[in-house]
Every structure is written in C-alpha cells, then in structure tokens.
XYZ file of C-alpha atoms in Angstrom:
670
model
C 17.709 37.055 -13.640
C 15.709 36.115 -16.693
C 12.863 38.395 -17.591
C 9.515 36.728 -17.725
C 6.252 37.913 -19.266
C 2.976 36.268 -19.379
C 1.233 35.525 -22.631
C -2.497 35.458 -22.338
C -3.066 33.899 -25.698
C -1.527 30.588 -24.393
C -3.064 30.538 -20.961
C -5.803 28.099 -19.850
C -7.382 27.033 -16.678
C -8.566 23.504 -17.641
C -5.408 21.639 -16.687
C -3.914 22.118 -13.179
C -0.140 22.131 -12.428
C 2.754 23.102 -14.665
C 1.990 22.057 -18.216
C 4.974 22.327 -20.749
C 3.782 22.473 -24.387
C 7.268 22.534 -26.062
C 7.661 26.175 -26.084
C 6.665 27.398 -22.699
C 4.571 26.419 -19.602
C 1.094 27.055 -18.366
C 0.768 27.380 -14.526
C -2.503 26.696 -12.874
C -3.428 26.517 -9.168
C -6.710 25.975 -7.415
C -7.544 28.234 -4.505
C -11.160 29.183 -3.931
C -10.589 31.616 -1.196
C -7.273 33.242 -2.288
C -7.034 37.082 -2.922
C -3.744 36.786 -5.003
C -1.462 34.099 -6.086
C 2.277 34.634 -6.765
C 4.208 32.136 -8.957
C 7.747 31.963 -7.532
C 10.557 31.070 -10.136
C 14.022 29.942 -8.729
C 17.311 29.801 -10.619
C 19.884 27.260 -9.613
C 21.616 29.825 -7.213
C 18.177 30.044 -5.433
C 17.415 33.555 -6.501
C 13.643 34.145 -6.632
C 11.391 35.908 -9.041
C 7.794 36.573 -8.081
C 4.993 37.007 -10.686
C 1.356 37.396 -10.021
C -0.756 34.819 -11.907
C -2.778 37.120 -14.018
C -5.965 35.203 -14.702
C -8.500 33.527 -12.480
C -11.778 31.706 -13.045
C -13.679 29.239 -10.860
C -10.989 29.563 -8.239
C -8.280 28.501 -10.659
C -5.492 31.047 -10.946
C -3.368 30.696 -14.092
C -0.940 32.140 -16.617
C 1.197 31.031 -19.532
C 5.027 31.793 -19.468
C 6.869 31.444 -23.005
C 10.384 30.202 -22.645
C 9.906 28.321 -19.381
C 11.133 24.804 -20.054
C 11.499 21.482 -18.110
C 14.073 21.897 -15.298
C 12.585 25.200 -14.214
C 12.188 25.378 -10.457
C 9.088 26.928 -9.030
C 6.667 27.329 -6.046
C 3.826 29.571 -4.956
C 3.009 32.263 -2.419
C -0.782 32.541 -1.792
C -2.340 35.759 -0.401
C -5.520 35.793 1.641
C -6.834 36.155 5.089
C -5.091 34.591 8.049
C -8.277 33.761 10.104
C -7.906 30.404 11.823
C -11.372 30.577 13.391
C -12.849 30.863 9.933
C -10.578 27.948 8.558
C -8.298 30.232 6.672
C -4.526 30.116 7.057
C -3.136 32.071 4.142
C 0.430 33.239 4.747
C 2.317 34.589 1.721
C 5.648 34.431 3.728
C 5.432 30.673 3.157
C 6.639 29.105 -0.087
C 4.062 26.450 -1.197
C 4.544 23.203 -3.120
C 2.258 22.905 -6.136
C -0.228 20.041 -5.388
C 0.316 18.975 -9.064
C 4.049 19.039 -9.124
C 5.580 16.164 -10.912
C 9.025 16.316 -9.303
C 10.563 17.951 -6.344
C 14.195 18.935 -5.530
C 14.470 17.019 -2.306
C 13.339 16.892 1.268
C 11.908 19.483 3.733
C 14.534 21.031 5.994
C 12.812 21.506 9.419
C 12.879 25.095 10.723
C 10.381 27.285 12.620
C 9.804 29.272 9.590
C 7.830 26.333 8.048
C 4.893 27.187 10.341
C 2.276 29.712 9.461
C 2.184 30.775 13.269
C 4.844 31.450 15.722
C 5.508 27.908 16.737
C 7.587 28.896 19.743
C 4.352 30.012 21.377
C 2.213 26.932 20.485
C -0.550 29.390 19.656
C -1.875 28.804 16.048
C -3.657 32.092 16.067
C -0.471 33.987 15.942
C 1.083 35.050 12.678
C 4.795 34.191 11.472
C 6.524 36.535 9.132
C 9.638 34.471 8.445
C 10.277 33.406 4.775
C 10.164 29.519 4.582
C 11.588 29.386 1.019
C 15.027 28.190 2.014
C 13.645 25.115 3.830
C 10.893 24.034 1.290
C 11.633 21.803 -1.783
C 11.199 23.430 -5.063
C 8.926 22.033 -7.779
C 10.314 21.193 -11.164
C 8.591 21.752 -14.553
C 8.895 18.385 -16.261
C 8.464 16.869 -19.775
C 6.169 13.851 -19.715
C 7.528 12.555 -23.124
C 8.840 8.841 -22.784
C 9.339 6.148 -25.338
C 7.240 3.261 -23.925
C 8.327 0.888 -26.643
C 4.910 -0.569 -27.090
C 4.463 -1.284 -23.361
C 0.944 -2.431 -22.661
C -1.024 -3.144 -19.423
C -1.164 -6.746 -18.539
C -4.638 -7.012 -16.907
C -3.850 -10.236 -15.197
C -7.110 -11.760 -14.028
C -7.782 -11.367 -10.335
C -8.195 -15.218 -10.164
C -4.639 -15.580 -11.336
C -3.099 -12.797 -9.284
C -0.437 -13.353 -6.592
C 0.514 -10.054 -4.850
C 3.888 -9.291 -3.242
C 3.869 -6.460 -0.807
C 7.225 -4.719 -0.755
C 9.133 -1.499 0.096
C 11.153 0.028 -2.774
C 14.104 0.782 -0.554
C 14.069 -2.081 1.927
C 13.612 -4.889 -0.568
C 17.089 -4.558 -2.066
C 19.307 -2.776 0.587
C 20.550 -6.245 1.725
C 20.437 -8.076 -1.580
C 24.143 -8.842 -2.388
C 23.441 -9.758 -6.083
C 22.020 -6.238 -6.770
C 24.674 -3.640 -7.609
C 25.288 -1.466 -4.582
C 24.561 1.757 -6.431
C 21.079 0.360 -7.426
C 20.053 -0.871 -4.024
C 17.157 0.952 -2.349
C 15.887 2.445 -5.735
C 13.508 1.652 -8.542
C 16.427 0.534 -10.586
C 17.364 -2.042 -7.825
C 13.646 -3.119 -7.595
C 13.423 -3.992 -11.191
C 16.933 -5.436 -11.515
C 17.430 -8.833 -13.066
C 18.014 -10.766 -9.665
C 14.876 -9.325 -8.253
C 12.661 -10.021 -11.216
C 14.106 -13.559 -11.562
C 13.216 -14.182 -7.828
C 9.618 -12.899 -8.144
C 9.071 -14.987 -11.242
C 10.453 -18.050 -9.426
C 7.904 -17.711 -6.632
C 4.953 -17.177 -8.851
C 4.358 -13.436 -8.191
C 2.166 -11.640 -10.760
C 1.996 -8.194 -9.004
C 4.272 -6.163 -6.743
C 2.328 -3.890 -4.420
C 4.656 -1.068 -3.277
C 4.498 0.766 -0.080
C 4.038 4.672 -0.669
C 6.263 6.086 -3.474
C 4.675 9.567 -3.386
C 7.022 12.302 -2.025
C 6.634 12.116 1.701
C 7.736 14.142 4.921
C 10.400 13.009 7.343
C 8.750 13.830 10.791
C 10.951 16.106 12.971
C 10.178 14.031 16.123
C 11.653 10.962 14.353
C 14.673 12.858 13.126
C 15.286 14.001 16.563
C 15.397 10.417 17.764
C 17.703 9.526 14.980
C 14.826 7.485 13.239
C 12.930 8.274 10.058
C 9.527 7.882 8.403
C 10.534 4.559 6.625
C 7.047 3.310 5.365
C 6.093 6.726 3.911
C 2.437 7.079 5.020
C 2.914 10.878 5.397
C 2.304 12.240 1.883
C 3.695 15.682 0.842
C 2.570 15.468 -2.842
C 0.384 13.144 -4.778
C 2.143 13.295 -8.168
C 5.833 13.601 -7.476
C 7.878 10.421 -6.533
C 9.928 10.191 -3.408
C 13.278 11.369 -4.683
C 15.371 8.947 -2.470
C 14.001 6.089 -4.462
C 15.441 7.396 -7.664
C 19.067 6.509 -8.329
C 19.323 9.050 -11.147
C 17.108 11.608 -9.442
C 14.854 11.482 -12.667
C 11.260 10.145 -12.661
C 11.837 8.222 -15.922
C 13.604 5.616 -13.697
C 10.074 4.529 -12.513
C 8.942 4.226 -16.142
C 11.896 2.041 -16.911
C 11.109 -0.192 -13.801
C 7.458 -0.424 -14.871
C 8.507 -1.431 -18.439
C 10.790 -4.163 -17.091
C 8.123 -5.524 -14.764
C 5.619 -5.617 -17.596
C 7.977 -7.407 -19.969
C 8.429 -10.016 -17.138
C 4.657 -10.424 -16.685
C 4.547 -8.603 -13.447
C 2.124 -5.766 -12.604
C 2.825 -2.784 -10.441
C 0.262 -1.583 -7.732
C 0.959 1.355 -5.694
C -0.055 1.926 -2.054
C -1.557 5.468 -2.041
C -2.477 7.827 0.823
C -5.321 10.115 -0.205
C -6.990 10.242 3.286
C -4.470 12.782 4.823
C -1.347 14.759 4.154
C 1.946 15.359 5.906
C 0.804 18.798 7.193
C -0.791 17.298 10.280
C -3.236 19.129 12.569
C -3.748 22.891 12.712
C -0.490 22.908 14.680
C 1.510 21.393 11.799
C 3.755 23.169 9.184
C 2.344 25.083 6.209
C 3.976 23.318 3.229
C 1.219 23.213 0.538
C -2.496 22.492 0.947
C -2.935 24.456 4.185
C -1.511 27.667 2.648
C -3.167 27.297 -0.645
C -6.618 26.870 0.623
C -7.020 25.199 4.052
C -10.739 25.444 4.172
C -11.108 23.642 0.743
C -8.494 20.887 1.058
C -9.170 19.729 4.538
C -12.114 18.577 6.586
C -12.923 20.695 9.725
C -15.231 20.455 12.604
C -17.923 22.814 13.651
C -15.106 24.915 14.930
C -13.252 25.589 11.720
C -9.998 26.244 13.484
C -9.478 22.601 14.170
C -8.928 19.781 11.744
C -11.458 16.852 11.711
C -9.302 13.777 12.136
C -10.392 10.165 11.403
C -6.951 9.021 10.321
C -4.946 9.428 13.520
C -2.593 11.880 11.614
C -4.071 15.258 12.592
C -6.097 15.857 9.375
C -8.396 14.447 6.881
C -8.416 15.301 3.171
C -11.706 16.782 2.030
C -12.451 14.473 -1.038
C -16.055 15.675 -0.875
C -14.939 19.030 -2.314
C -15.114 18.642 -6.165
C -11.715 20.257 -6.870
C -9.989 18.174 -4.241
C -11.721 15.051 -5.536
C -10.564 16.080 -9.071
C -7.001 16.411 -7.643
C -7.121 12.795 -6.339
C -8.475 11.550 -9.646
C -6.077 13.478 -11.794
C -3.151 12.086 -9.559
C -4.541 8.419 -9.948
C -4.984 8.995 -13.790
C -1.329 10.428 -13.826
C 0.221 7.321 -12.464
C -1.779 5.132 -14.838
C -1.518 7.123 -18.044
C 1.976 8.556 -17.631
C 3.553 6.110 -15.432
C 1.646 2.888 -16.626
C 1.109 1.429 -13.062
C -1.520 -1.246 -12.975
C -3.508 -0.372 -9.817
C -3.724 0.997 -6.356
C -4.083 -0.047 -2.766
C -5.972 2.744 -0.817
C -4.618 3.394 2.620
C -7.334 3.840 5.246
C -9.937 3.745 2.384
C -12.930 4.103 4.690
C -11.976 7.655 5.094
C -12.391 8.224 1.337
C -16.027 6.899 1.614
C -17.091 9.330 4.431
C -20.085 11.477 3.649
C -21.941 13.804 6.073
C -23.948 10.689 7.225
C -20.934 8.418 7.750
C -19.296 5.883 5.492
C -21.182 5.445 2.205
C -20.269 2.677 -0.202
C -22.172 4.585 -3.015
C -20.542 7.887 -2.104
C -19.018 10.367 -4.526
C -15.351 9.117 -4.261
C -16.279 5.568 -5.150
C -18.805 6.560 -7.831
C -16.294 8.852 -9.442
C -13.740 6.030 -9.685
C -16.094 3.378 -10.881
C -17.318 5.451 -13.817
C -13.913 6.706 -14.906
C -12.852 4.979 -18.081
C -9.200 4.865 -17.031
C -9.480 4.115 -13.317
C -12.358 1.727 -13.683
C -10.137 -0.665 -15.589
C -7.199 -0.968 -13.176
C -6.769 -3.015 -9.926
C -8.385 -1.161 -6.961
C -7.765 -2.465 -3.477
C -9.178 -0.956 -0.216
C -7.724 -1.093 3.164
C -11.287 -1.131 4.568
C -11.002 0.584 7.847
C -10.062 3.930 9.528
C -10.064 4.898 13.282
C -13.368 6.915 13.073
C -16.665 5.757 14.184
C -18.114 3.139 11.812
C -14.746 2.954 10.131
C -14.373 -0.847 9.968
C -15.815 -1.807 6.666
C -14.415 -5.337 5.739
C -16.862 -6.425 2.959
C -18.590 -3.131 2.659
C -16.885 -1.692 -0.481
C -18.430 -1.758 -3.882
C -17.288 -3.694 -6.873
C -14.674 -3.491 -8.488
C -12.800 -2.847 -5.331
C -10.999 -5.623 -3.574
C -10.294 -5.583 0.048
C -7.589 -6.444 2.542
C -9.131 -9.157 4.663
C -7.713 -9.012 8.235
C -10.223 -11.741 9.243
C -8.242 -14.126 7.147
C -5.033 -13.097 8.826
C -6.417 -13.480 12.281
C -8.202 -16.773 11.785
C -5.451 -18.490 9.959
C -2.882 -17.370 12.722
C -5.238 -18.676 15.391
C -5.835 -21.895 13.782
C -2.191 -22.961 13.339
C -1.355 -21.536 16.686
C -3.864 -23.996 18.056
C -6.050 -21.346 19.892
C -9.030 -23.651 19.690
C -12.439 -23.723 18.053
C -11.113 -22.338 14.809
C -12.127 -25.011 12.201
C -15.336 -23.409 11.136
C -13.706 -19.952 10.729
C -10.833 -21.505 8.792
C -13.306 -23.220 6.449
C -14.891 -19.779 5.771
C -11.437 -18.367 4.857
C -10.696 -21.224 2.620
C -13.806 -20.495 0.763
C -13.246 -16.858 0.134
C -14.914 -15.419 3.244
C -18.485 -15.571 1.797
C -20.052 -13.912 4.845
C -18.189 -10.817 4.181
C -18.107 -10.842 0.350
C -20.812 -13.012 -1.108
C -23.326 -10.291 -1.649
C -24.066 -7.377 -4.243
C -22.789 -9.550 -7.032
C -19.225 -9.474 -5.733
C -16.829 -12.301 -6.723
C -14.710 -14.551 -4.526
C -11.740 -12.602 -5.542
C -13.041 -9.659 -3.520
C -10.943 -11.005 -0.606
C -7.255 -10.131 -0.541
C -6.001 -12.781 1.677
C -2.827 -12.261 3.806
C -1.255 -13.614 7.011
C 1.452 -10.887 7.281
C 1.773 -7.359 5.941
C 4.054 -4.450 6.409
C 2.020 -3.342 9.590
C 2.556 -6.183 12.236
C 4.834 -9.192 12.621
C 6.430 -10.844 9.571
C 5.361 -14.311 9.067
C 8.589 -15.717 10.616
C 8.025 -13.443 13.636
C 4.471 -14.888 14.072
C 6.077 -18.217 14.971
C 9.071 -16.703 16.740
C 7.729 -14.176 19.286
C 4.862 -14.186 21.829
C 5.214 -10.409 22.384
C 6.158 -7.350 20.305
C 9.702 -5.932 20.789
C 9.409 -2.347 19.619
C 11.874 -0.729 22.019
C 13.972 0.490 19.043
C 11.125 2.675 18.073
C 11.655 4.982 21.083
C 8.131 4.630 22.505
C 8.866 2.425 25.491
C 7.318 -0.471 23.535
C 3.821 1.003 23.849
C 3.254 1.297 19.954
C 2.208 -1.439 17.627
C -0.566 -4.086 18.042
C -0.762 -6.318 21.213
C -3.089 -8.783 19.510
C -0.644 -10.705 17.330
C -2.073 -14.250 17.579
C 1.577 -15.401 17.536
C 3.443 -18.417 19.206
C 7.079 -18.605 19.626
C 7.230 -22.466 19.393
C 9.344 -22.680 22.622
C 11.840 -19.885 22.487
C 11.482 -16.057 22.289
C 13.153 -14.781 19.251
C 16.186 -16.031 17.568
C 17.526 -19.413 18.705
C 20.067 -21.969 17.697
C 17.818 -24.922 18.854
C 17.385 -27.130 15.652
C 14.140 -28.541 16.939
C 12.511 -25.131 17.439
C 13.667 -23.916 14.096
C 12.265 -27.081 12.392
C 9.024 -26.655 14.184
C 8.654 -22.989 12.905
C 9.595 -23.971 9.404
C 6.675 -26.644 9.561
C 4.091 -24.165 10.707
C 5.291 -21.334 8.394
C 4.962 -23.700 5.421
C 1.408 -24.857 6.641
C 0.376 -21.175 6.918
C 1.801 -20.328 3.422
C 0.031 -23.379 2.144
C -3.281 -22.172 3.643
C -2.832 -18.724 2.028
C -2.119 -20.160 -1.432
C -4.876 -22.822 -1.422
C -7.667 -20.494 -0.292
C -10.187 -18.719 -2.566
C -9.485 -15.035 -3.043
C -6.278 -13.123 -3.974
C -3.242 -14.233 -2.053
C -0.814 -11.507 -0.854
C 2.687 -12.363 0.459
C 4.716 -9.931 2.467
C 8.154 -9.461 0.994
C 10.743 -11.666 2.717
C 8.097 -14.102 4.172
C 9.310 -16.579 1.440
C 12.821 -16.542 3.016
C 11.886 -16.395 6.709
C 12.620 -12.526 7.037
C 12.532 -11.275 10.684
C 12.211 -7.851 12.190
C 13.487 -9.016 15.526
C 9.915 -9.031 16.962
C 9.247 -5.441 16.015
C 5.720 -5.241 14.760
C 5.561 -1.618 13.906
C 8.805 -1.014 11.835
C 7.422 2.201 10.408
C 10.526 4.239 11.701
C 13.237 1.721 11.005
C 15.083 2.394 7.877
C 17.858 -0.034 8.684
C 18.321 -3.787 9.048
C 15.198 -4.025 11.276
C 12.956 -2.869 8.490
C 14.868 -4.065 5.393
C 14.327 -7.579 4.016
C 17.033 -9.869 5.195
C 17.757 -12.384 2.431
C 20.334 -14.620 4.311
C 18.757 -16.578 7.220
C 17.885 -20.007 8.483
C 14.540 -20.295 6.611
C 15.659 -19.913 3.023
C 14.113 -23.328 2.184
C 10.738 -21.632 2.238
C 11.293 -20.181 -1.188
C 10.908 -23.678 -2.669
C 7.615 -24.243 -0.842
C 6.231 -20.988 -2.143
C 7.258 -21.627 -5.695
C 5.495 -25.057 -5.505
C 2.434 -23.496 -4.151
C 2.282 -20.880 -6.906
C 2.854 -23.603 -9.609
C -0.047 -25.699 -7.939
C -2.417 -22.748 -7.934
C -1.666 -22.017 -11.543
C -2.100 -25.672 -12.499
C -5.521 -25.988 -10.775
C -7.828 -23.014 -11.412
C -10.285 -24.482 -8.975
C -8.083 -22.954 -6.250
C -8.620 -19.418 -7.489
C -12.301 -19.911 -8.538
C -13.503 -16.377 -9.124
C -17.181 -16.685 -8.624
C -19.119 -17.734 -5.498
C -22.050 -18.970 -7.701
C -20.429 -21.621 -9.910
C -20.578 -25.227 -10.762
C -17.803 -25.925 -8.274
C -18.882 -27.668 -5.118
C -17.151 -27.947 -1.790
C -17.727 -30.811 0.526
C -16.145 -30.891 4.059
C -15.050 -34.186 5.179
C -13.626 -35.509 8.508
C -10.569 -37.795 9.000
C -12.876 -40.869 8.315
C -13.551 -39.522 4.903
C -17.223 -38.955 5.722
C -19.158 -35.740 6.144
C -18.301 -33.383 8.859
C -20.368 -33.455 12.081
C -20.788 -30.856 14.826
C -18.597 -32.889 17.013
C -15.818 -32.964 14.379
C -16.054 -29.223 13.772
C -15.403 -28.807 17.476
C -12.499 -31.306 17.616
C -9.293 -29.246 17.423
C -7.051 -32.266 17.030
C -8.592 -33.894 13.966
C -7.973 -33.222 10.214
C -10.387 -31.714 7.811
C -10.594 -32.440 4.143
C -11.879 -29.766 1.699
C -13.219 -31.831 -1.297
C -13.442 -29.441 -4.184
C -15.183 -30.784 -7.303
C -15.496 -28.865 -10.721
C -16.706 -29.703 -13.973
C -13.468 -31.391 -15.199
C -11.418 -32.148 -12.040
C -11.428 -32.737 -8.340
C -9.010 -31.811 -5.585
C -8.629 -32.782 -1.931
C -7.025 -30.283 0.365
C -6.118 -32.028 3.683
C -5.397 -29.747 6.698
C -4.096 -31.170 9.907
C -3.700 -28.520 12.534
C -2.994 -31.009 15.341
C -1.021 -34.068 15.892
C -0.040 -36.854 13.373
C -3.230 -38.772 12.288
C -4.169 -41.247 9.581
C -6.981 -39.854 7.294
C -9.351 -41.904 5.104
C -9.794 -40.525 1.680
C -13.033 -40.551 -0.396
C -13.452 -43.461 -2.873
C -11.436 -42.925 -6.097
C -7.905 -43.028 -7.236
C -5.740 -40.259 -5.835
C -2.137 -39.086 -6.103
C -0.306 -36.666 -3.838
C 0.254 -33.394 -5.665
C 1.672 -31.332 -2.749
C 2.817 -31.761 0.854
C 3.708 -28.673 2.970
C 6.601 -30.443 4.551
C 8.689 -33.207 2.824
C 7.551 -36.494 4.143
C 4.673 -34.972 6.055
C 1.956 -36.774 3.996
C 2.174 -40.444 2.826
C -0.387 -42.033 0.592
C -1.052 -45.742 1.577
C -2.227 -48.399 -0.720
C -5.362 -48.875 1.482
C -6.644 -45.499 0.422
C -5.580 -43.656 3.549
C -3.089 -40.745 4.008
C -0.699 -40.597 6.837
C -0.605 -36.899 7.940
C 2.254 -35.575 10.115
C 1.543 -32.954 12.807
C 0.708 -29.533 11.465
C 0.786 -30.133 7.787
C -1.222 -29.552 4.585
C -1.567 -31.936 1.689
C -3.248 -31.564 -1.784
C -4.276 -34.696 -3.772
C -5.745 -35.049 -7.310
C -6.889 -37.924 -9.468
C -3.936 -39.341 -11.640
C -3.227 -37.379 -14.732
C-alpha cells in the first residue's frame, strides 16, 4: 500500500469535500457531534488504508494529503456515540459516502451490514459491528477541469420558454435512430436525432428527472423492479452512473454544451427534501452515520425522524451547514456543470420553519440573495404531504411553480365534466387568483396537463381507470382522481373512430396548453401519443412501460405541437409576462358579444378569448362541445391555426364554423 502522510501547511476547512489542487487533495467533512473521523483510502483491489483527519474547527474535520490525485477512491468512518434516543447513530463499522463526492464507483449492494443496528431484530437501538465497506460505493477524487469552449448560459426569457420534462434513460431507450450504445445515457439524450426533434417541436428547455446518484430500493429489487424515476437521492453532487456511457461525469458537460449550442437550456429536477437513508430503520450510508442529528429533522423524541415527505426522513435545511451543502450542490451544478436551472421536488418541505411553511424562510432567502443561484431558472413543486403543505401560488419571486390547478381544470373541461368554462378562462389568463400578487409575473405558473407522475396525455384520453398491477401493489398505488375519459374503449384499440376522437381531444388539450399565459411544460412523448398502458405511477418501471414509445398511432401530434410552438413564438401576446400590461382580454360568446352568466354556465357553447395588444389582436376560439357556428367580432380575420385539420372554417359572412372539441386562432391579415 502507498504510504500517506498529511501536510498541515496545505490543509483548510473552508471548502468541503475532496479538493484536488494539482499536487494533492484536501479532504474536509462536516460533523458537529463526531469524536473522531477516519479518511479511508482504497486501492483498485479494495485494500483499505485508514487515516485520522488531523484537524477540526467549527465541526469541520479536515486534512491535506500530497500525492493523492483524481481517481483515488475513498470514504469515511465517523466515530461518536451510538445513542438513538439522543439522535446520535454513529457507527464506525459503517463506511460512509462523502456528501460532497463528485463521483461514485457504482450502486449500493444490499446487505444487512449496511444497517447501523442489527436489522434482523428490527430494533434500531441495537448495534451492528459488521463492516459495510464491501457493499458501499466508493467516492472518487475528481478533477473539475473541462474545456467549455466559450459555452455561455442562454438565459431564455420565461415568456419564451417551452419546457420538455424527460427521463435521461427512458427518453432514448426505444429511439431507433440513436446508436444503441448511447441509448439511456446523456450521450443519447444530446444526440443529433434528439436535439433535432426538440428543435422541431419548439422546446427551449429540457427538464430532467433526477440525475443525482440514487438508491435502488431493496423491496423493489426483490420484486424484479427498480427505482426508475430516481427520487431517492444518495448524493447531491455525484451523477447517477448508469446515465454515463463512459462512466465519466464529463459526459454531462458535453451534453450541456451540445444543448446550449442548439439553443436549449438544461433544468434538473432535484430532491433536497429527503435522502435515500429512509427512516430510523433505514441503512447507514452517509448522512445518518456522519451526523444524524444535524442532517435530519427529528420529532420531540429524537430517536425518530420527522417525515413530511412520505419517504421516512426530512432533510434539516434549517441547519446552516446542511443549508450550505444544498447551496454548494446547486452552485456546483451551475458553475461546474453549466446547467440552467432547477425544479425542486416537494419544495414546500424546503420552506418549513418551526411555525410551518414560510415563504420568507431561510432557504428561499438564501437562494434569492445568491449571485449565482438567483440568476438561474427556479421551479417549485409547491406541495408536500405535511400539514399546510399545499402552497400553489405561495412561493416568492423568482420561483415559478408547477400549477396542478391548470392540469385538473383543462382535463375536466375537455372531458366535458361540466361547469368548467370560468375555471378554464382563469387558466388561459395565467391563473391570476394564484399568482397575481406580490409583484409576481404571469410566467409564475408552469402550466402542464401531464407530467411524469400520473397518466400520460394519451392515457388521459384512453383510460377511465389506472392500471398499475405491474407495480406489485395490487393497483392500490397512484392517483384515483385522474379526470380522464377513454372516449369509448378502455386502453389500446383498433377502432379508427375512437383513435380519431382521441387525437382530436389531445390536439385540443395541447392547443390549450400552448395558448395559455404562463410557461408551458410538455411531458416527453406526449407529442407522439406515448402511452404507459394506463399505469399512472410508473416510478418502478424501467422498461417499455416507463420508456418513451416513439412508434405508435398518434405520431401526427408532432406536427400540431410544432405549429403551436411556432404560433406562440410569432405572437408574443400569448406568452405575455406581466399581469399588469397594456394587453386587454375580452371574453365573448358564440354570437360575438360579451359573455353572460348564462353563457358561462352553458357547457355546449364556444367561448372566444379576444386578446388585444398595442400592435396586434388575436382571437382564440375554444369549442369544448359539439359543432357550432361562431360569430366573430367586427374586422378582418384570417385563420392562423386550427387544432384539427378542417375543424375551423372561416366564412365570408364573418362567421367561423367550429367542429366539435376544437381550438382555432385568428389574427388580422398580415
């Protein structure tokens, strides 16, 4: 084994993690309650050398080792009290992952030795003496150097942004024009065929489901399933190794560079509300063994985790050093990886203070004042499962928010649930009840009809009920409130009339999404009619259920999406960023006159959204019912868009024949 000796002259506590300076590496780990910290170095054969970190200040244990270069594998063993009733779960028999590790060797291998207690007893107050090192991935010392070739952030205005939510692996696994060895990786994600497709349909940003290293749950492995979505973070800096064709994190940088050159931003879905270690009965892999009391929230009984995420634990972002870790992680992905923004999973958890959710709380304040993070795109999933966790409209600027009210109201309107015209009008106008306050813009609302969690858009019109049997939970998982309608047949069908009806409704729903104020978000595959066979909770389906199916009966939707994106780009009125502006909206009935209370309640008649700006005017005609003739306001009009070919016909007498369940856009002649 190589002989290692710390050099105190090069050591510092100001930067955490393994920092390579060209000649050696400084190691630093925060643990406020530890009594001793061992740095564990591993050679390629798995032989371990243990060295006590020689310095500590402010709870940061650190030391500088000359000659340790990128590629060196390492981990930690942290000594301290094993006193669950006091919130301490130190166990130096357990090898621990550095929270700041930039790269890991591979996945966790499930074994009873991963637990700090004797898992066979189910009693977390017992103490397990087995060594977990053979089963825990090792950390790598890395070199952040990369030639970015003058890459620059795009900073696409929110009013021009079109988001595409996708899974790195699932997006390309069934894509025949992507080389097989690249499918399911960042290399495949940023391949020429994928970039060309995204440009064709007007996408300006890809929002990627979690790419941080995550844990494969043992109970899923036992069922022959896996954690496909990745909402089970093991480390906030290291990428998921399966997504790297080469195994090197530089592949992500290459993908980001290619996207930026194509005019497409990269947004990461990040999970800072909990970790993969689960409840107090979960394994000891990193944070729990480093300093359980600091990294996690606990109830009055410190033995048990406080859980508002439904995963067993909640990250304690109220602790300054834990908050720093989260901010350091975010800055790492912006500064070193050049990503353009983040979508925060269960973001209400991050705003929880002792008194409950606080929009002016420490986490949001820290991000808003940060010169790096304050300038990137920030999107909140504005809820968690705790009391007071539903906070749509409650986040501070510059955060944008997923708007599930848009999803539900648009689905209900087109499914003809009744009484939805007024609510649809609100969604078309940017959901002002939720967002027109505190100087927030209309682009605060991220509008979507389908996302990874729930039915795909095609399944919304193909299934009345969820079909989740493949998840192994007796179809008890997933949402029951889907606001879906199978249009006459449950699931896949060869009936041409049913397929045509589904196409018509999906086109109308896509049109509503792209013609509404706010930021449109498309679920990957919705533009080609992707189905998950009615599974509305495909979190464990790393197979053809969860992957995007590119070949199906609804490929013609791509043309519709491309036309809508071009229309939105041509007419900035549709993406108006401000609520308070010179743009006016007048709502008209099928006679061309002002809407009345009676017309708002009439589910079978069309509505006209008359949008007038300083230089142009648009009519958005929406018919959620049967075929109807609509009188247009005075003036000259030409048809700019129809959701279905032939579904809108402009007549010489100034009327518009609207077919059933269709959307049209008219503008003055150019």
